[in-house]
PDB file of C-alpha atoms in Angstrom:
ATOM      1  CA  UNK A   1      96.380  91.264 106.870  1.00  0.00           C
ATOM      2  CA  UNK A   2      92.967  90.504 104.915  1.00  0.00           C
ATOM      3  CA  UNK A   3      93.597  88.011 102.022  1.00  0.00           C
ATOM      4  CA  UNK A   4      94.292  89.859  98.679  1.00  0.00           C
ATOM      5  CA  UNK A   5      91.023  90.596  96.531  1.00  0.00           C
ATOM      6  CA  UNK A   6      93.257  90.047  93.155  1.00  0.00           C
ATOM      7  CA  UNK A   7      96.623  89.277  92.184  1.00  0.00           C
ATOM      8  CA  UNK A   8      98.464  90.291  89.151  1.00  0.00           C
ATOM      9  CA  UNK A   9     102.216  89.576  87.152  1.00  0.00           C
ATOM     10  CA  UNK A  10     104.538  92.455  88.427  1.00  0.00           C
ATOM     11  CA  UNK A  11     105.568  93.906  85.146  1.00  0.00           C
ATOM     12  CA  UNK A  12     108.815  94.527  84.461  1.00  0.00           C
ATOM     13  CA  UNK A  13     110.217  97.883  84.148  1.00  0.00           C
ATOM     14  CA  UNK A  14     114.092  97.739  82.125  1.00  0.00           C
ATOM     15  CA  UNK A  15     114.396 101.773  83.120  1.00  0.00           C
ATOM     16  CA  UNK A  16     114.175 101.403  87.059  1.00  0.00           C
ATOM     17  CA  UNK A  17     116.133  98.819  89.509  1.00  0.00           C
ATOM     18  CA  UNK A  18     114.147  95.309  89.989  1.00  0.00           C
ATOM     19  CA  UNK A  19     111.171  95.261  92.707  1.00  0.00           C
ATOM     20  CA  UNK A  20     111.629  92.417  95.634  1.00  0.00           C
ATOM     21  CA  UNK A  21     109.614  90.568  97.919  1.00  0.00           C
ATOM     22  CA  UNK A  22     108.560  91.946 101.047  1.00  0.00           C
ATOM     23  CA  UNK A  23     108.896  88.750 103.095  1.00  0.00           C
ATOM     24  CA  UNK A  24     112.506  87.654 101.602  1.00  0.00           C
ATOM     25  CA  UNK A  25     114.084  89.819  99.581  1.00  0.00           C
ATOM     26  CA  UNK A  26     113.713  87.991  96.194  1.00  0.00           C
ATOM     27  CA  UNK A  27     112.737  89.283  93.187  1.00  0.00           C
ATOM     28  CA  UNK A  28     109.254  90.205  93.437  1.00  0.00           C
ATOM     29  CA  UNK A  29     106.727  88.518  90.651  1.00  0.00           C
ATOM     30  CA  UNK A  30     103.107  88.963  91.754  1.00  0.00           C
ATOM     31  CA  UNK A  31     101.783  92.239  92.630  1.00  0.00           C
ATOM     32  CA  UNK A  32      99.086  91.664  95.664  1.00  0.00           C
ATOM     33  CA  UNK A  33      96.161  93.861  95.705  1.00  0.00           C
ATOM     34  CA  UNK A  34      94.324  94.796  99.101  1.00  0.00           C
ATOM     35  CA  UNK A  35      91.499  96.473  99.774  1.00  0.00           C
ATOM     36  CA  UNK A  36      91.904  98.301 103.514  1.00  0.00           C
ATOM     37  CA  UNK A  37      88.433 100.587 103.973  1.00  0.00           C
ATOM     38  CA  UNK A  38      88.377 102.853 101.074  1.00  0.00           C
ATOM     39  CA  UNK A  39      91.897 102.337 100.280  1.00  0.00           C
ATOM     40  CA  UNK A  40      94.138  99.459  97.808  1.00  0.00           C
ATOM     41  CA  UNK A  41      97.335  98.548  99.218  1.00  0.00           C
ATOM     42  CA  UNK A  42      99.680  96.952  96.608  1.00  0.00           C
ATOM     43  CA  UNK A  43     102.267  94.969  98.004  1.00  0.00           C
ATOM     44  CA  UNK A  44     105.560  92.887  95.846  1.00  0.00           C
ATOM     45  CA  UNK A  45     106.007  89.421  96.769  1.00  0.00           C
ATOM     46  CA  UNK A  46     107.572  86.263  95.132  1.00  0.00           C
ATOM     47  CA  UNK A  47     105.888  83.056  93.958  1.00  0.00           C
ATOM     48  CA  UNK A  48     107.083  81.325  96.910  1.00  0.00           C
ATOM     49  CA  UNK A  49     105.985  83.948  99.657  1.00  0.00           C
ATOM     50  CA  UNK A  50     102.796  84.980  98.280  1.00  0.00           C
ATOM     51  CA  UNK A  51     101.878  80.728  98.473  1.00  0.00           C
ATOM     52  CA  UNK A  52     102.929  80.153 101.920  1.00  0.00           C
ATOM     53  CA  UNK A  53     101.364  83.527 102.830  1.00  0.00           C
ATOM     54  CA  UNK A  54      99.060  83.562 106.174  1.00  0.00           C
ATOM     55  CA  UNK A  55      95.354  85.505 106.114  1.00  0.00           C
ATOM     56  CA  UNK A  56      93.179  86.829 108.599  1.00  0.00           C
ATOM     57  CA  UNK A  57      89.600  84.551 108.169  1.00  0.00           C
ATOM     58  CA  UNK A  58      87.289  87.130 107.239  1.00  0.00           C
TER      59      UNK A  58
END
């Protein structure tokens, strides 16, 4: 996976069930923001996860 081009606070929604992490199940904070040939990917993470995250060198 490319590194994310921006990253942004996951807001909180009180009407739908909490968002979590895709690496460890947490409740996700940070929304990631990809950009994959024409298309943005958005994926959840927590603080922790998105941190010790590993990237592709471009």
């Amino acid at each position: 996976m490319p590194q994310p081009f921006q990253t942004r606070p996951l807001t909180v929604n009180t009407k739908k069930s909490a968002d979590y992490c895709l690496n460890c199940s947490n409740e996700a904070t940070i929304e990631a923001l990809f950009d994959l040939e024409g298309a943005v990917l958005v994926r959840k993470y927590c603080n922790d996860c998105l941190l010790s995250a590993k990237y592709e060198e471009s």
